[in-house]
């Protein structure tokens, strides 16, 4: 009987220790699940020995596929020199015991996501194993977008003050150049082809400069929209007529006749003119321009959706995040005001503007405006 009691006591102690260990593990797992930040622990060989689901979701994967993999497998999916960034972070952690926030970014089909990562060294007194690092990954994409919007607003405030006067000063001499080129064309209509080519170049460059000036003027005179009922089909037709598109551009339209928005007609024309002109330039003046417009329903909301799509080379993912910023442009000409103005106008009308694009498959700008069923004025 004594022997049985002696054997039972150690078993009970072991069982209690196992239960305590399980409770500790469950508590630790609960902590990892409770945070909306990604958490991983890596060993000296940079293998992931602990991770939570949030970190796995950041990389579109599951815990089963992440645990016991090397961290560099996932760093390779990030933009730029993420591996070098991590190496510098790890060196700083091993030297100082912790690191300040380091920014990583990851390009996805939906745009660029930004992560702020800080880390600290974990001392293991049982094994004295060195190099164990716990890192916290925080998604700061929304914060970065808000910061960019604030910067854009500040830039526009400054540019708006000076753009009007600049445009006025440039417009007058440009008009003289255009008139002189026209006069020379009339007087030298029998001149050789080389002279005609140079006159055509002057006219072409004057036209480009006039477009830039128009953007400056648009920024300077941007006011709150004067809204009244306006037919979307009519506005788009007017824009297409005034732009005088090349015959090499095929235009496909599917716009509901009854689409009516409460909007500033002139400002909407400005939006469509900018987007369509950009599409034509992107296609190299040869391709298909598709314009559709329809009323859509989302839960209790009704809105007008206009989609303008081209067959150009498309927009790179990293550029999609910035195309609405002032002074940003992927073109060799222009100053990057057009799409900024478009965004300002659509948002002041209570709508949204977004872009969808894949490299080599063109780009589509999607505009959404509040719907009204009043008769067109």
Short mmCIF file of C-alpha atoms in Angstrom, two decimals:
data_model
loop_
_atom_site.label_atom_id
_atom_site.label_comp_id
_atom_site.label_asym_id
_atom_site.label_seq_id
_atom_site.Cartn_x
_atom_site.Cartn_y
_atom_site.Cartn_z
CA UNK A 1 0.00 0.00 0.00
CA UNK A 2 2.84 2.38 0.81
CA UNK A 3 4.48 1.62 -2.51
CA UNK A 4 1.30 2.49 -4.39
CA UNK A 5 1.06 5.85 -2.61
CA UNK A 6 4.68 6.65 -3.38
CA UNK A 7 4.12 5.87 -7.08
CA UNK A 8 0.93 7.90 -7.20
CA UNK A 9 2.42 11.12 -5.83
CA UNK A 10 4.97 11.70 -8.64
CA UNK A 11 2.31 10.90 -11.25
CA UNK A 12 0.01 13.48 -9.70
CA UNK A 13 2.78 16.08 -9.67
CA UNK A 14 3.63 15.39 -13.30
CA UNK A 15 -0.04 15.63 -14.22
CA UNK A 16 -0.39 18.94 -12.38
CA UNK A 17 2.71 20.33 -14.09
CA UNK A 18 1.38 19.26 -17.49
CA UNK A 19 -1.96 20.94 -16.79
CA UNK A 20 -0.17 24.09 -15.67
CA UNK A 21 1.93 24.04 -18.82
CA UNK A 22 -1.19 23.60 -20.98
CA UNK A 23 -2.88 26.52 -19.22
CA UNK A 24 0.20 28.65 -19.83
CA UNK A 25 0.21 27.70 -23.51
CA UNK A 26 -3.52 28.45 -23.88
CA UNK A 27 -3.02 31.79 -22.13
CA UNK A 28 -0.10 32.64 -24.42
CA UNK A 29 -2.14 31.64 -27.50
CA UNK A 30 -5.04 33.81 -26.28
CA UNK A 31 -2.70 36.79 -26.02
CA UNK A 32 -1.50 36.23 -29.59
CA UNK A 33 -5.10 35.98 -30.84
CA UNK A 34 -6.25 39.09 -28.96
CA UNK A 35 -4.00 41.55 -30.82
CA UNK A 36 -4.76 42.92 -34.26
CA UNK A 37 -1.02 43.14 -34.96
CA UNK A 38 1.06 40.40 -36.49
CA UNK A 39 3.42 38.66 -34.05
CA UNK A 40 6.26 36.24 -34.82
CA UNK A 41 9.22 34.80 -32.93
CA UNK A 42 12.30 33.79 -34.90
CA UNK A 43 15.33 31.79 -33.78
CA UNK A 44 19.00 32.42 -34.52
CA UNK A 45 18.61 30.81 -37.96
CA UNK A 46 15.67 33.18 -38.75
CA UNK A 47 13.17 30.29 -38.62
CA UNK A 48 9.68 31.20 -37.41
CA UNK A 49 9.01 29.23 -34.21
CA UNK A 50 5.93 31.18 -33.06
CA UNK A 51 3.39 33.15 -35.11
CA UNK A 52 -0.18 34.37 -34.84
CA UNK A 53 -2.97 34.28 -37.42
CA UNK A 54 -2.79 38.02 -38.11
CA UNK A 55 0.77 37.75 -39.42
CA UNK A 56 -0.27 34.81 -41.62
CA UNK A 57 -3.21 36.77 -43.05
CA UNK A 58 -0.87 39.63 -43.96
CA UNK A 59 0.80 37.19 -46.34
CA UNK A 60 -2.39 35.43 -47.44
CA UNK A 61 -1.52 32.16 -45.75
CA UNK A 62 -2.30 29.91 -42.78
CA UNK A 63 -0.44 29.17 -39.57
CA UNK A 64 0.27 25.62 -40.71
CA UNK A 65 2.14 26.92 -43.78
CA UNK A 66 4.02 29.66 -41.92
CA UNK A 67 5.26 27.97 -38.75
CA UNK A 68 8.77 26.49 -38.95
CA UNK A 69 9.49 28.25 -42.26
CA UNK A 70 12.33 30.71 -42.70
CA UNK A 71 11.38 34.36 -42.33
CA UNK A 72 13.18 35.25 -45.55
CA UNK A 73 10.61 33.19 -47.49
CA UNK A 74 8.10 35.87 -46.53
CA UNK A 75 10.46 38.84 -46.73
CA UNK A 76 11.01 37.99 -50.40
CA UNK A 77 7.33 38.77 -51.00
CA UNK A 78 7.81 42.35 -49.82
CA UNK A 79 8.91 45.27 -51.98
CA UNK A 80 12.41 46.64 -52.26
CA UNK A 81 15.30 45.31 -50.21
CA UNK A 82 13.27 43.85 -47.35
CA UNK A 83 15.94 41.23 -46.59
CA UNK A 84 18.57 43.92 -46.09
CA UNK A 85 16.16 45.94 -43.97
CA UNK A 86 15.55 42.94 -41.70
CA UNK A 87 19.28 42.21 -41.42
CA UNK A 88 19.87 45.78 -40.23
CA UNK A 89 16.94 45.50 -37.81
CA UNK A 90 18.23 42.20 -36.39
CA UNK A 91 21.74 43.62 -35.96
CA UNK A 92 20.33 46.58 -34.06
CA UNK A 93 18.23 44.26 -31.86
CA UNK A 94 21.19 42.02 -30.99
CA UNK A 95 23.30 45.07 -30.16
CA UNK A 96 20.76 47.14 -28.21
CA UNK A 97 18.11 44.60 -27.23
CA UNK A 98 15.39 46.31 -29.28
CA UNK A 99 14.79 48.27 -32.49
CA UNK A 100 12.70 51.27 -33.45
CA UNK A 101 9.93 50.97 -36.05
CA UNK A 102 11.06 49.95 -39.53
CA UNK A 103 8.67 50.36 -42.48
CA UNK A 104 8.10 47.51 -44.95
CA UNK A 105 5.69 47.56 -47.88
CA UNK A 106 3.94 44.89 -49.93
CA UNK A 107 2.34 45.40 -53.33
CA UNK A 108 -0.92 43.48 -53.77
CA UNK A 109 -3.58 43.46 -56.53
CA UNK A 110 -5.56 45.90 -54.36
CA UNK A 111 -2.65 48.31 -53.93
CA UNK A 112 0.31 48.79 -51.62
CA UNK A 113 0.12 47.81 -47.93
CA UNK A 114 2.49 49.31 -45.38
CA UNK A 115 3.78 47.63 -42.22
CA UNK A 116 5.56 49.18 -39.27
CA UNK A 117 7.75 46.55 -37.58
CA UNK A 118 9.55 46.75 -34.24
CA UNK A 119 11.41 43.95 -32.51
CA UNK A 120 13.17 42.99 -29.30
CA UNK A 121 15.59 40.32 -28.13
CA UNK A 122 14.32 37.38 -26.07
CA UNK A 123 16.71 36.00 -23.48
CA UNK A 124 16.35 32.27 -22.82
CA UNK A 125 17.91 31.54 -19.39
CA UNK A 126 17.33 27.77 -19.71
CA UNK A 127 19.34 27.18 -22.87
CA UNK A 128 21.23 30.47 -23.18
CA UNK A 129 20.30 30.31 -26.86
CA UNK A 130 21.07 33.62 -28.55
CA UNK A 131 19.34 35.38 -31.44
CA UNK A 132 15.69 34.75 -30.56
CA UNK A 133 13.72 37.82 -31.70
CA UNK A 134 10.06 38.69 -31.22
CA UNK A 135 8.71 41.17 -33.77
CA UNK A 136 5.42 43.05 -33.94
CA UNK A 137 4.00 43.80 -37.41
CA UNK A 138 1.47 46.66 -37.50
CA UNK A 139 -0.57 47.45 -40.63
CA UNK A 140 -0.30 51.23 -41.11
CA UNK A 141 -1.79 51.39 -44.62
CA UNK A 142 -4.78 53.53 -43.60
CA UNK A 143 -2.53 55.87 -41.61
CA UNK A 144 -0.16 56.24 -44.56
CA UNK A 145 -3.07 56.99 -46.91
CA UNK A 146 -4.38 59.68 -44.56
CA UNK A 147 -0.92 61.22 -44.30
CA UNK A 148 -0.65 61.28 -48.10
CA UNK A 149 -4.04 62.98 -48.37
CA UNK A 150 -2.97 65.66 -45.90
CA UNK A 151 0.24 66.24 -47.87
CA UNK A 152 -1.76 66.45 -51.11
CA UNK A 153 -4.15 69.00 -49.60
CA UNK A 154 -1.26 71.15 -48.39
CA UNK A 155 0.40 71.02 -51.80
CA UNK A 156 -2.83 72.01 -53.53
CA UNK A 157 -3.37 74.91 -51.15
CA UNK A 158 0.04 76.35 -52.05
CA UNK A 159 -0.21 75.57 -55.76
CA UNK A 160 -3.69 77.06 -56.01
CA UNK A 161 -2.40 80.43 -54.84
CA UNK A 162 0.31 80.73 -57.47
CA UNK A 163 -1.06 78.73 -60.41
CA UNK A 164 -3.52 81.38 -61.59
CA UNK A 165 -0.95 84.12 -62.00
CA UNK A 166 1.57 81.76 -63.59
CA UNK A 167 -1.01 80.56 -66.11
CA UNK A 168 -1.94 84.14 -67.02
CA UNK A 169 1.69 85.15 -67.57
CA UNK A 170 2.38 82.15 -69.81
CA UNK A 171 -0.90 82.16 -71.71
CA UNK A 172 -0.37 85.53 -73.41
CA UNK A 173 3.04 84.86 -75.02
CA UNK A 174 1.87 81.36 -75.92
CA UNK A 175 -1.06 82.87 -77.80
CA UNK A 176 1.36 85.05 -79.77
CA UNK A 177 3.44 82.00 -80.71
CA UNK A 178 0.32 80.14 -81.85
CA UNK A 179 -0.87 83.09 -83.96
CA UNK A 180 2.56 83.50 -85.53
CA UNK A 181 2.74 79.80 -86.38
CA UNK A 182 -0.69 80.02 -88.00
CA UNK A 183 0.36 83.10 -90.00
CA UNK A 184 3.58 81.41 -91.14
CA UNK A 185 1.59 78.38 -92.21
CA UNK A 186 -0.58 80.54 -94.45
CA UNK A 187 2.33 82.50 -95.94
CA UNK A 188 4.54 79.45 -96.45
CA UNK A 189 1.93 77.01 -97.70
CA UNK A 190 4.11 76.33 -100.76
CA UNK A 191 7.27 75.83 -98.68
CA UNK A 192 9.16 72.53 -98.64
CA UNK A 193 8.19 69.69 -96.27
CA UNK A 194 10.98 70.46 -93.78
CA UNK A 195 9.59 73.95 -93.09
CA UNK A 196 6.05 72.60 -92.81
CA UNK A 197 7.27 69.98 -90.35
CA UNK A 198 8.82 72.63 -88.10
CA UNK A 199 5.63 74.73 -88.19
CA UNK A 200 3.60 71.64 -87.24
CA UNK A 201 5.99 70.99 -84.35
CA UNK A 202 5.44 74.52 -83.06
CA UNK A 203 1.67 74.06 -83.20
CA UNK A 204 1.89 70.67 -81.49
CA UNK A 205 4.03 71.95 -78.62
CA UNK A 206 1.81 75.00 -78.19
CA UNK A 207 -1.16 72.63 -77.86
CA UNK A 208 0.64 70.61 -75.15
CA UNK A 209 1.61 73.77 -73.28
CA UNK A 210 -1.98 75.01 -73.50
CA UNK A 211 -3.11 71.78 -71.86
CA UNK A 212 -0.73 72.31 -68.96
CA UNK A 213 -1.91 75.90 -68.58
CA UNK A 214 -5.51 74.71 -68.57
CA UNK A 215 -4.71 72.43 -65.64
CA UNK A 216 -3.15 75.36 -63.78
CA UNK A 217 -6.23 77.46 -64.45
CA UNK A 218 -8.49 74.62 -63.31
CA UNK A 219 -6.67 74.44 -59.98
CA UNK A 220 -6.77 78.19 -59.51
CA UNK A 221 -10.51 78.57 -60.16
CA UNK A 222 -11.61 75.39 -58.38
CA UNK A 223 -14.70 76.27 -56.37
CA UNK A 224 -17.49 74.41 -54.64
CA UNK A 225 -19.69 72.86 -57.37
CA UNK A 226 -22.80 74.74 -58.47
CA UNK A 227 -25.12 71.76 -58.77
CA UNK A 228 -28.25 71.24 -60.81
CA UNK A 229 -29.65 68.25 -62.66
CA UNK A 230 -27.45 67.19 -65.56
CA UNK A 231 -27.65 64.29 -68.00
CA UNK A 232 -24.52 62.13 -67.93
CA UNK A 233 -24.94 60.96 -71.53
CA UNK A 234 -25.10 64.56 -72.80
CA UNK A 235 -22.01 65.61 -70.83
CA UNK A 236 -19.90 62.73 -72.16
CA UNK A 237 -21.07 63.37 -75.75
CA UNK A 238 -20.05 67.04 -75.46
CA UNK A 239 -16.60 66.05 -74.19
CA UNK A 240 -16.04 63.52 -76.98
CA UNK A 241 -17.05 66.12 -79.57
CA UNK A 242 -14.75 68.85 -78.25
CA UNK A 243 -11.77 66.50 -77.85
CA UNK A 244 -11.94 65.52 -81.53
CA UNK A 245 -10.41 62.06 -80.97
CA UNK A 246 -8.17 60.50 -83.65
CA UNK A 247 -9.90 58.15 -86.09
CA UNK A 248 -7.54 55.41 -84.89
CA UNK A 249 -9.39 55.40 -81.53
CA UNK A 250 -12.49 53.21 -81.54
CA UNK A 251 -15.08 54.44 -79.04
CA UNK A 252 -17.54 51.97 -77.54
CA UNK A 253 -20.37 53.53 -75.51
CA UNK A 254 -23.04 51.93 -73.38
CA UNK A 255 -24.62 54.72 -71.36
CA UNK A 256 -28.18 54.65 -70.07
CA UNK A 257 -30.08 57.66 -71.44
CA UNK A 258 -31.95 58.28 -68.19
CA UNK A 259 -28.83 58.76 -66.06
CA UNK A 260 -29.18 62.10 -64.28
CA UNK A 261 -26.92 63.50 -61.56
CA UNK A 262 -27.17 66.61 -59.43
CA UNK A 263 -23.84 68.08 -60.42
CA UNK A 264 -21.85 71.00 -61.75
CA UNK A 265 -21.92 70.31 -65.48
CA UNK A 266 -18.72 72.24 -66.26
CA UNK A 267 -16.76 70.47 -63.52
CA UNK A 268 -17.94 67.03 -64.64
CA UNK A 269 -16.91 67.89 -68.19
CA UNK A 270 -13.48 68.75 -66.80
CA UNK A 271 -13.28 65.30 -65.14
CA UNK A 272 -14.31 63.35 -68.25
CA UNK A 273 -12.03 65.46 -70.46
CA UNK A 274 -8.99 64.71 -68.30
CA UNK A 275 -9.63 60.98 -67.99
CA UNK A 276 -10.45 60.45 -71.68
CA UNK A 277 -7.45 62.53 -72.83
CA UNK A 278 -5.18 60.49 -70.54
CA UNK A 279 -6.63 57.26 -71.94
CA UNK A 280 -5.95 58.36 -75.52
CA UNK A 281 -2.36 59.31 -74.66
CA UNK A 282 -1.82 55.99 -72.85
CA UNK A 283 -2.93 54.05 -75.93
CA UNK A 284 -0.57 55.98 -78.19
CA UNK A 285 -3.60 57.35 -80.04
CA UNK A 286 -4.52 53.87 -81.28
CA UNK A 287 -6.84 51.51 -79.39
CA UNK A 288 -10.32 51.04 -77.95
CA UNK A 289 -11.96 53.47 -75.54
CA UNK A 290 -14.91 51.95 -73.70
CA UNK A 291 -17.34 54.17 -71.77
CA UNK A 292 -20.27 52.74 -69.83
CA UNK A 293 -22.75 54.30 -67.44
CA UNK A 294 -25.50 52.74 -65.39
CA UNK A 295 -27.42 53.03 -62.16
CA UNK A 296 -26.41 50.57 -59.44
CA UNK A 297 -27.80 49.54 -56.08
CA UNK A 298 -25.85 48.64 -52.97
CA UNK A 299 -28.04 47.78 -50.00
CA UNK A 300 -30.21 50.92 -49.56
CA UNK A 301 -27.96 53.19 -51.62
CA UNK A 302 -28.37 54.01 -55.30
CA UNK A 303 -25.61 55.57 -57.33
CA UNK A 304 -24.47 56.24 -60.89
CA UNK A 305 -21.37 54.38 -62.00
CA UNK A 306 -19.38 55.58 -65.01
CA UNK A 307 -16.56 53.36 -66.21
CA UNK A 308 -13.93 54.67 -68.66
CA UNK A 309 -11.55 51.97 -69.87
CA UNK A 310 -8.65 51.94 -72.33
CA UNK A 311 -6.50 49.26 -73.97
CA UNK A 312 -3.19 50.88 -73.11
CA UNK A 313 -0.21 49.37 -71.24
CA UNK A 314 -1.88 49.68 -67.83
CA UNK A 315 -0.65 51.26 -64.59
CA UNK A 316 1.97 49.71 -62.32
CA UNK A 317 0.63 48.72 -58.84
CA UNK A 318 3.02 51.09 -57.04
CA UNK A 319 1.86 53.97 -59.29
CA UNK A 320 -1.85 53.27 -58.72
CA UNK A 321 -1.39 54.42 -55.13
CA UNK A 322 -0.05 57.80 -56.24
CA UNK A 323 -1.77 58.78 -59.49
CA UNK A 324 -4.20 61.11 -57.72
CA UNK A 325 -1.40 62.98 -55.92
CA UNK A 326 -0.59 66.50 -57.16
CA UNK A 327 2.64 66.78 -59.18
CA UNK A 328 2.83 62.99 -59.67
CA UNK A 329 2.83 61.80 -63.27
CA UNK A 330 3.97 58.70 -65.13
CA UNK A 331 4.17 60.69 -68.36
CA UNK A 332 7.22 62.50 -69.67
CA UNK A 333 5.12 65.63 -70.23
CA UNK A 334 2.64 67.43 -68.00
CA UNK A 335 2.84 68.39 -64.35
CA UNK A 336 0.50 65.89 -62.75
CA UNK A 337 -2.57 68.01 -61.94
CA UNK A 338 -5.25 66.35 -64.08
CA UNK A 339 -6.23 63.36 -61.95
CA UNK A 340 -5.83 65.36 -58.72
CA UNK A 341 -8.44 67.78 -60.03
CA UNK A 342 -10.70 64.87 -61.02
CA UNK A 343 -10.55 63.44 -57.51
CA UNK A 344 -11.27 66.82 -55.93
CA UNK A 345 -14.32 67.38 -58.13
CA UNK A 346 -15.84 63.93 -57.70
CA UNK A 347 -15.39 63.99 -53.91
CA UNK A 348 -16.98 67.46 -53.72
CA UNK A 349 -19.97 65.94 -55.51
CA UNK A 350 -20.22 63.30 -52.78
CA UNK A 351 -18.82 60.58 -55.02
CA UNK A 352 -15.72 58.44 -55.40
CA UNK A 353 -13.13 57.75 -58.09
CA UNK A 354 -10.99 54.62 -58.23
CA UNK A 355 -8.77 52.89 -60.75
CA UNK A 356 -8.41 49.26 -61.78
CA UNK A 357 -5.48 48.13 -63.88
CA UNK A 358 -3.25 45.21 -64.76
CA UNK A 359 0.05 45.57 -66.54
CA UNK A 360 -0.50 45.08 -70.27
CA UNK A 361 -4.31 45.05 -69.94
CA UNK A 362 -5.16 48.73 -69.89
CA UNK A 363 -6.71 50.81 -67.14
CA UNK A 364 -10.26 51.55 -66.03
CA UNK A 365 -11.37 54.59 -64.05
CA UNK A 366 -14.58 54.04 -62.10
CA UNK A 367 -16.58 57.09 -61.02
CA UNK A 368 -19.53 56.83 -58.66
CA UNK A 369 -21.98 59.69 -58.07
CA UNK A 370 -25.17 60.01 -56.00
CA UNK A 371 -28.23 59.36 -58.14
CA UNK A 372 -31.23 61.64 -58.76
CA UNK A 373 -34.29 60.97 -60.89
CA UNK A 374 -35.17 64.60 -61.56
CA UNK A 375 -35.65 65.63 -65.14
CA UNK A 376 -32.59 67.00 -66.93
CA UNK A 377 -32.59 70.80 -66.88
#
